[in-house]
Structures are given as C-alpha cells and as structure tokens.
Amino acid sequence: MTIRLRRTPILTLAFCLGLIATAVSVPAPPVSAQSAFSVAVRVNDDIVTNYEIQQRRRFLTLLNAPAEVIGQVRETLVNERLQNQAAERFGVSASPEEIEEGVASFAARVNMGPEQVINALSQNGIAPQTLRDFVAAGINWRNVVRARFGPSAQVTDDEIDRALARDSGGPGVAAIDYATIPISGGRSSDALARAQSLRNEVDTCDDLYGVRPEGLERQVVPPSEIPEDVAAALSRLDPNEMSFDVTRGGGSVLLVTMLCGRSTEVPEGARDQVRERLFQQRMAAYASGFLEELRAEAIITYPEG
C-alpha cells in the first residue's frame, strides 16, 4: 500500500492521499526490544518514547512523506507534546468523538472505511494509536490556535479590497478579457506583415472569430493569472488594440495579443476566497509564533544525548 501525503494548512486535517490496494512492507529502523519504550525526549512533564518515533517514521514513510519530514519526526513529536499541553491548558483538547471523526475523514480521503485503514496500517506494523495520535495532534493545535487567535485574525473588508487590488495589478480591475493568436515566424518581416494584416481586418475581438476561427485563444481571467509578458503588453493597450511584442518558442512564434476589455466586477465568490486566504495566512503566522514561544518556555531534555 502506498499513501501519498501533502502538506496542509495549519487549521485543517486535509490529508491528501493516493492509495493502491496491495499492502507492502515498510521495514522498521533497527532497534533492540529493550530500548523501544525508553525515553527519547522529556517535554516538561511529558515524554516522547523511541517507540513513538519509530511508529511515526513508519507511518510517514507509508504516506510517502518527504525525507526531510521523516528526518524531523523527533522534533515534530516534541512540538506536538507542547501543542497538546497548550490544548489541555486552554480546555480545548480533542474529544474521543472528534478524534474518531478525524480518523474517518482520513479514511474517506483514500476511499476506505476507518477499520480498513487501521487494518492496512497494522499490516505494516503501525499501531492504531499512532494514527489516532497523529489526528488528535492536528485537532488539538487547530483548536488552540482558533481559541487564542481567531478573533484577532479576522479580515476586514478594506483588507479584502486591498488584496483584490494587488491581485489585479491595480484598483478596480477584477478580470481581463483578452485574445492571443500565434503566428509562425517570430518577429520576421513576413510574420509582422501577417500580424498587421490581421490587425487591419478586425475592429473588435469578436471579429477574430470570423477572420481567424482557428489558432485563436480567448479568455477572461484575473490579472494575477496572466503571464507576465502578456500582462505587460496588455497594460499598454486600450480595448480592441493589439500588441506584437510577445513571442514564444524561443522567438520562433509571434504571439499577437489583443485586449478585449477590462472588468471591474468581482467574480462571484472571489471576496470569500480572499477572506479565507488572508485568514489562513494570518492564523499560520500566529501559530508559528506561538509555537516558538512554547518551545522557548519549555524544559526539553534528551536523556539519550
């Protein structure tokens, strides 16, 4: 079995996974039975055992996590101890019901039931508690950050307006309607002559469909999604004007660019998307800073060196 993991926002349990049906063995790091449950780290009044480190490494290996993530397992578990302690202090620790819901959500993302996932992990030597601890840690930290910083992380309408203006490259522009027409020959005299002939045949973008029905791409997108060279050419145009400044294919293709119009109407849902993006960015910054505080104030010792 292979499960693929991607990094997710600090406030979600969005484990993006890919799964194949056949389980494969993930070898455990060599360790003696006597040392498996020995203390690897003391974090204030809690401990992290070597067994937990081994289990988390096996779990992340099965998820195809990046090597640097697997290599940081010990410190990740230290952070989780601090986060769990904070959740207990604020009275927002994950309930058994929340943990089971998190496990079910994890399973649903690989099109399996909770028991199927647990059985698949067990076949690879991973205890069910390892998955539950992983899920619980995410819920605990989400609850802590929301409880401590949620009210101060709210995004105002003015901030949304400024973000929309930045995304569009200027105040009031929400979307740009433009067309591109590739002409072979780059900026050769022949290619430029054909481009000028096209310019002479059309008055508006709609005319392009009759003159150049093939080899035409027209789209309406936010300014932030337009390639930089095309955006620069469009910025110098008025509606229904053309630019011959852009090339592709190492200069072998002239990409005639025609501005069809600029819209000040914000697409439906855009404000909500910007609000959520800014909120998540703010919460992530708060969370990172708070974790640094927790580590600075904690007593962390490594008995085995």
Tab-separated table of C-alpha atoms in Angstrom:
chain	number	residue	atom	x	y	z
A	1	MET	CA	0.000	0.000	0.000
A	2	THR	CA	1.205	3.469	-0.825
A	3	ILE	CA	-0.424	6.539	0.691
A	4	ARG	CA	0.610	9.971	-0.544
A	5	LEU	CA	0.660	12.957	1.763
A	6	ARG	CA	0.806	16.650	1.036
A	7	ARG	CA	1.362	19.478	3.469
A	8	THR	CA	-1.835	21.177	4.521
A	9	PRO	CA	-2.920	24.479	6.082
A	10	ILE	CA	-2.413	24.718	9.817
A	11	LEU	CA	-6.119	24.683	10.597
A	12	THR	CA	-7.249	21.710	8.549
A	13	LEU	CA	-6.934	17.944	8.636
A	14	ALA	CA	-6.867	17.778	4.852
A	15	PHE	CA	-4.696	14.713	4.297
A	16	CYS	CA	-4.474	14.417	0.503
A	17	LEU	CA	-3.719	10.754	-0.147
A	18	GLY	CA	-3.348	8.317	-3.056
A	19	LEU	CA	-3.769	4.604	-2.372
A	20	ILE	CA	-3.188	1.316	-4.179
A	21	ALA	CA	-4.829	-1.843	-2.933
A	22	THR	CA	-1.822	-4.097	-2.278
A	23	ALA	CA	-0.044	-3.580	1.037
A	24	VAL	CA	3.752	-3.502	1.023
A	25	SER	CA	6.119	-3.944	3.905
A	26	VAL	CA	7.850	-0.882	5.357
A	27	PRO	CA	10.981	-2.012	7.210
A	28	ALA	CA	11.361	-0.727	10.738
A	29	PRO	CA	14.534	1.001	11.889
A	30	PRO	CA	16.762	-1.463	13.759
A	31	VAL	CA	16.206	-1.172	17.491
A	32	SER	CA	16.504	-3.505	20.430
A	33	ALA	CA	13.364	-4.568	22.258
A	34	GLN	CA	14.814	-3.213	25.481
A	35	SER	CA	15.147	0.329	24.151
A	36	ALA	CA	11.886	0.558	22.187
A	37	PHE	CA	9.922	2.168	25.004
A	38	SER	CA	12.769	4.116	26.559
A	39	VAL	CA	12.535	7.879	26.838
A	40	ALA	CA	13.878	9.759	23.829
A	41	VAL	CA	12.815	13.275	24.934
A	42	ARG	CA	11.313	14.856	28.033
A	43	VAL	CA	8.999	17.768	27.289
A	44	ASN	CA	8.061	19.496	30.538
A	45	ASP	CA	6.172	16.752	32.410
A	46	ASP	CA	5.602	14.584	29.319
A	47	ILE	CA	7.848	12.208	27.436
A	48	VAL	CA	8.385	11.051	23.861
A	49	THR	CA	9.488	7.420	23.559
A	50	ASN	CA	11.683	5.798	20.945
A	51	TYR	CA	8.727	3.588	20.067
A	52	GLU	CA	6.612	6.622	19.168
A	53	ILE	CA	9.406	7.983	16.978
A	54	GLN	CA	9.745	4.646	15.175
A	55	GLN	CA	5.999	4.392	14.688
A	56	ARG	CA	5.663	7.912	13.305
A	57	ARG	CA	8.556	7.334	10.916
A	58	ARG	CA	6.958	4.158	9.618
A	59	PHE	CA	3.634	5.947	9.264
A	60	LEU	CA	5.131	8.866	7.336
A	61	THR	CA	7.168	6.515	5.174
A	62	LEU	CA	3.947	4.744	4.214
A	63	LEU	CA	2.471	8.150	3.350
A	64	ASN	CA	5.428	8.858	1.053
A	65	ALA	CA	6.266	11.944	3.091
A	66	PRO	CA	9.423	13.858	2.051
A	67	ALA	CA	12.674	12.654	3.579
A	68	GLU	CA	13.156	15.927	5.456
A	69	VAL	CA	9.762	15.489	7.139
A	70	ILE	CA	10.628	11.961	8.226
A	71	GLY	CA	14.002	13.166	9.454
A	72	GLN	CA	12.336	15.727	11.734
A	73	VAL	CA	9.961	13.267	13.432
A	74	ARG	CA	11.525	13.613	16.880
A	75	GLU	CA	11.161	17.399	16.909
A	76	THR	CA	7.690	17.135	15.400
A	77	LEU	CA	6.636	14.946	18.321
A	78	VAL	CA	8.212	17.428	20.746
A	79	ASN	CA	6.126	20.169	19.147
A	80	GLU	CA	3.016	18.033	19.399
A	81	ARG	CA	3.614	17.489	23.114
A	82	LEU	CA	3.784	21.255	23.578
A	83	GLN	CA	0.684	21.754	21.439
A	84	ASN	CA	-1.222	19.082	23.357
A	85	GLN	CA	-0.191	20.685	26.648
A	86	ALA	CA	-1.475	24.024	25.388
A	87	ALA	CA	-4.763	22.424	24.343
A	88	GLU	CA	-5.175	20.984	27.837
A	89	ARG	CA	-4.333	24.344	29.408
A	90	PHE	CA	-6.934	26.127	27.269
A	91	GLY	CA	-9.504	23.375	27.766
A	92	VAL	CA	-9.795	22.586	24.045
A	93	SER	CA	-8.301	19.093	23.823
A	94	ALA	CA	-9.769	16.850	21.138
A	95	SER	CA	-12.645	14.731	22.363
A	96	PRO	CA	-12.801	10.997	21.553
A	97	GLU	CA	-15.624	11.793	19.129
A	98	GLU	CA	-13.528	14.424	17.327
A	99	ILE	CA	-10.631	12.009	17.014
A	100	GLU	CA	-12.796	9.264	15.542
A	101	GLU	CA	-14.311	11.783	13.130
A	102	GLY	CA	-10.781	12.781	12.131
A	103	VAL	CA	-9.844	9.144	11.533
A	104	ALA	CA	-12.994	8.695	9.436
A	105	SER	CA	-12.101	11.810	7.425
A	106	PHE	CA	-8.595	10.457	6.884
A	107	ALA	CA	-10.030	7.151	5.676
A	108	ALA	CA	-12.592	8.796	3.405
A	109	ARG	CA	-9.826	10.595	1.547
A	110	VAL	CA	-8.405	7.252	0.440
A	111	ASN	CA	-11.857	5.825	-0.313
A	112	MET	CA	-11.722	3.445	2.616
A	113	GLY	CA	-13.505	2.967	5.893
A	114	PRO	CA	-11.775	3.625	9.227
A	115	GLU	CA	-11.353	-0.066	10.005
A	116	GLN	CA	-9.925	-0.732	6.557
A	117	VAL	CA	-7.296	1.950	7.052
A	118	ILE	CA	-6.432	0.711	10.525
A	119	ASN	CA	-6.090	-2.840	9.195
A	120	ALA	CA	-3.897	-1.667	6.328
A	121	LEU	CA	-1.653	0.218	8.752
A	122	SER	CA	-1.490	-2.782	11.062
A	123	GLN	CA	-0.271	-4.939	8.170
A	124	ASN	CA	2.694	-2.576	8.001
A	125	GLY	CA	3.404	-2.703	11.718
A	126	ILE	CA	1.738	0.610	12.558
A	127	ALA	CA	-0.444	0.662	15.668
A	128	PRO	CA	-3.930	2.235	15.527
A	129	GLN	CA	-2.893	4.620	18.295
A	130	THR	CA	-0.227	6.088	16.020
A	131	LEU	CA	-2.916	7.218	13.587
A	132	ARG	CA	-5.140	8.490	16.413
A	133	ASP	CA	-2.253	10.423	17.976
A	134	PHE	CA	-1.461	11.970	14.584
A	135	VAL	CA	-5.084	13.028	14.086
A	136	ALA	CA	-5.521	14.227	17.676
A	137	ALA	CA	-2.422	16.425	17.488
A	138	GLY	CA	-3.789	18.202	14.443
A	139	ILE	CA	-7.165	18.776	16.071
A	140	ASN	CA	-5.605	19.993	19.317
A	141	TRP	CA	-3.406	22.564	17.587
A	142	ARG	CA	-6.257	23.747	15.392
A	143	ASN	CA	-8.411	24.234	18.490
A	144	VAL	CA	-5.642	26.080	20.338
A	145	VAL	CA	-4.897	28.481	17.502
A	146	ARG	CA	-8.568	29.204	16.891
A	147	ALA	CA	-9.264	29.781	20.580
A	148	ARG	CA	-6.251	32.028	21.126
A	149	PHE	CA	-6.046	33.942	17.848
A	150	GLY	CA	-9.330	33.505	15.983
A	151	PRO	CA	-10.889	36.847	16.993
A	152	SER	CA	-7.752	38.882	16.230
A	153	ALA	CA	-7.212	37.149	12.873
A	154	GLN	CA	-10.497	38.301	11.357
A	155	VAL	CA	-10.133	40.003	7.970
A	156	THR	CA	-11.769	43.368	7.258
A	157	ASP	CA	-13.486	44.431	4.040
A	158	ASP	CA	-10.775	47.044	3.488
A	159	GLU	CA	-8.104	44.351	3.635
A	160	ILE	CA	-10.031	42.290	1.097
A	161	ASP	CA	-10.321	45.306	-1.202
A	162	ARG	CA	-6.581	45.932	-0.981
A	163	ALA	CA	-5.808	42.277	-1.673
A	164	LEU	CA	-8.092	42.242	-4.690
A	165	ALA	CA	-6.382	45.378	-5.978
A	166	ARG	CA	-2.942	43.788	-5.511
A	167	ASP	CA	-4.066	40.607	-7.261
A	168	SER	CA	-5.406	42.597	-10.191
A	169	GLY	CA	-2.380	44.849	-10.515
A	170	GLY	CA	-4.419	47.975	-9.840
A	171	PRO	CA	-7.523	49.246	-8.059
A	172	GLY	CA	-10.864	48.250	-9.509
A	173	VAL	CA	-9.726	45.715	-12.150
A	174	ALA	CA	-11.111	42.270	-11.353
A	175	ALA	CA	-10.750	40.452	-14.690
A	176	ILE	CA	-9.210	40.956	-18.121
A	177	ASP	CA	-10.724	39.685	-21.354
A	178	TYR	CA	-8.040	39.119	-23.970
A	179	ALA	CA	-7.177	37.049	-27.031
A	180	THR	CA	-3.907	35.618	-28.306
A	181	ILE	CA	-3.148	34.489	-31.864
A	182	PRO	CA	0.119	32.657	-32.642
A	183	ILE	CA	1.834	33.471	-35.957
A	184	SER	CA	4.836	31.444	-37.061
A	185	GLY	CA	7.997	33.264	-37.964
A	186	GLY	CA	8.523	35.225	-34.789
A	187	ARG	CA	9.324	38.867	-35.399
A	188	SER	CA	10.381	38.361	-39.007
A	189	SER	CA	9.144	40.882	-41.551
A	190	ASP	CA	6.782	38.287	-43.030
A	191	ALA	CA	5.258	37.408	-39.651
A	192	LEU	CA	4.852	41.072	-38.697
A	193	ALA	CA	3.198	41.757	-42.071
A	194	ARG	CA	0.688	38.945	-41.457
A	195	ALA	CA	0.034	40.297	-37.975
A	196	GLN	CA	-0.599	43.779	-39.355
A	197	SER	CA	-2.922	42.331	-41.991
A	198	LEU	CA	-4.895	40.683	-39.207
A	199	ARG	CA	-4.999	43.983	-37.340
A	200	ASN	CA	-6.418	45.697	-40.430
A	201	GLU	CA	-9.187	43.112	-40.781
A	202	VAL	CA	-10.693	43.371	-37.298
A	203	ASP	CA	-12.212	46.154	-35.233
A	204	THR	CA	-13.119	44.159	-32.111
A	205	CYS	CA	-12.167	40.855	-30.537
A	206	ASP	CA	-15.458	39.361	-31.714
A	207	ASP	CA	-14.324	39.923	-35.312
A	208	LEU	CA	-11.476	37.484	-34.766
A	209	TYR	CA	-13.886	34.540	-34.851
A	210	GLY	CA	-14.757	35.298	-38.469
A	211	VAL	CA	-11.251	36.174	-39.629
A	212	ARG	CA	-9.227	33.668	-37.624
A	213	PRO	CA	-11.554	30.894	-36.406
A	214	GLU	CA	-8.634	28.551	-35.763
A	215	GLY	CA	-5.455	29.315	-33.842
A	216	LEU	CA	-7.232	31.719	-31.512
A	217	GLU	CA	-7.422	31.620	-27.717
A	218	ARG	CA	-9.657	33.999	-25.795
A	219	GLN	CA	-10.056	34.021	-22.048
A	220	VAL	CA	-11.343	36.123	-19.168
A	221	VAL	CA	-9.136	35.753	-16.091
A	222	PRO	CA	-7.957	37.727	-13.052
A	223	PRO	CA	-4.872	39.805	-13.901
A	224	SER	CA	-2.775	37.763	-11.480
A	225	GLU	CA	-3.246	34.655	-13.663
A	226	ILE	CA	-1.902	36.246	-16.866
A	227	PRO	CA	1.746	35.530	-17.869
A	228	GLU	CA	3.982	38.485	-17.057
A	229	ASP	CA	4.991	39.292	-20.630
A	230	VAL	CA	1.397	39.129	-21.858
A	231	ALA	CA	0.227	41.224	-18.896
A	232	ALA	CA	2.866	43.845	-19.683
A	233	ALA	CA	1.720	44.028	-23.309
A	234	LEU	CA	-1.948	44.273	-22.291
A	235	SER	CA	-1.185	47.065	-19.826
A	236	ARG	CA	-0.189	49.298	-22.745
A	237	LEU	CA	-3.376	48.659	-24.737
A	238	ASP	CA	-6.843	50.113	-24.853
A	239	PRO	CA	-9.766	47.766	-25.594
A	240	ASN	CA	-9.608	46.253	-29.119
A	241	GLU	CA	-5.981	47.249	-29.637
A	242	MET	CA	-3.258	44.722	-30.496
A	243	SER	CA	0.321	44.208	-29.437
A	244	PHE	CA	3.065	42.451	-31.410
A	245	ASP	CA	5.567	42.483	-28.525
A	246	VAL	CA	5.242	38.911	-27.236
A	247	THR	CA	6.940	35.846	-28.704
A	248	ARG	CA	7.018	32.177	-27.838
A	249	GLY	CA	9.093	29.154	-28.809
A	250	GLY	CA	12.396	30.891	-28.342
A	251	GLY	CA	11.309	33.708	-30.609
A	252	SER	CA	10.018	31.459	-33.401
A	253	VAL	CA	6.359	32.354	-32.830
A	254	LEU	CA	4.823	35.822	-32.671
A	255	LEU	CA	2.005	35.815	-30.114
A	256	VAL	CA	-0.339	38.573	-31.230
A	257	THR	CA	-2.108	39.857	-28.127
A	258	MET	CA	-5.415	41.724	-28.274
A	259	LEU	CA	-7.139	43.386	-25.337
A	260	CYS	CA	-10.896	42.800	-25.443
A	261	GLY	CA	-11.797	44.577	-22.219
A	262	ARG	CA	-11.239	45.053	-18.522
A	263	SER	CA	-13.902	44.286	-15.938
A	264	THR	CA	-14.343	45.872	-12.517
A	265	GLU	CA	-16.932	43.309	-11.457
A	266	VAL	CA	-15.553	40.960	-8.832
A	267	PRO	CA	-16.286	37.321	-9.777
A	268	GLU	CA	-18.796	35.542	-7.573
A	269	GLY	CA	-17.134	34.033	-4.521
A	270	ALA	CA	-13.877	35.948	-5.025
A	271	ARG	CA	-14.235	38.006	-1.854
A	272	ASP	CA	-14.913	34.918	0.237
A	273	GLN	CA	-11.875	33.186	-1.243
A	274	VAL	CA	-9.647	36.182	-0.486
A	275	ARG	CA	-11.049	36.463	3.043
A	276	GLU	CA	-10.293	32.788	3.722
A	277	ARG	CA	-6.809	33.026	2.206
A	278	LEU	CA	-5.878	36.047	4.315
A	279	PHE	CA	-7.391	34.496	7.435
A	280	GLN	CA	-5.430	31.260	6.964
A	281	GLN	CA	-2.198	33.168	6.319
A	282	ARG	CA	-2.704	35.212	9.467
A	283	MET	CA	-3.543	32.167	11.574
A	284	ALA	CA	-0.500	30.307	10.246
A	285	ALA	CA	1.728	33.211	11.252
A	286	TYR	CA	0.161	33.358	14.708
A	287	ALA	CA	0.532	29.599	15.109
A	288	SER	CA	4.199	29.640	14.116
A	289	GLY	CA	4.982	32.451	16.527
A	290	PHE	CA	3.087	30.824	19.382
A	291	LEU	CA	4.874	27.505	18.863
A	292	GLU	CA	8.210	29.324	19.083
A	293	GLU	CA	7.048	30.814	22.402
A	294	LEU	CA	6.044	27.391	23.715
A	295	ARG	CA	9.442	25.926	22.831
A	296	ALA	CA	11.295	28.883	24.361
A	297	GLU	CA	9.429	28.486	27.648
A	298	ALA	CA	9.552	24.684	27.799
A	299	ILE	CA	12.022	22.404	29.566
A	300	ILE	CA	13.122	19.972	26.863
A	301	THR	CA	15.798	17.365	27.591
A	302	TYR	CA	17.208	14.496	25.572
A	303	PRO	CA	18.237	11.720	28.018
A	304	GLU	CA	19.973	9.655	25.324
A	305	GLY	CA	22.033	12.563	24.123
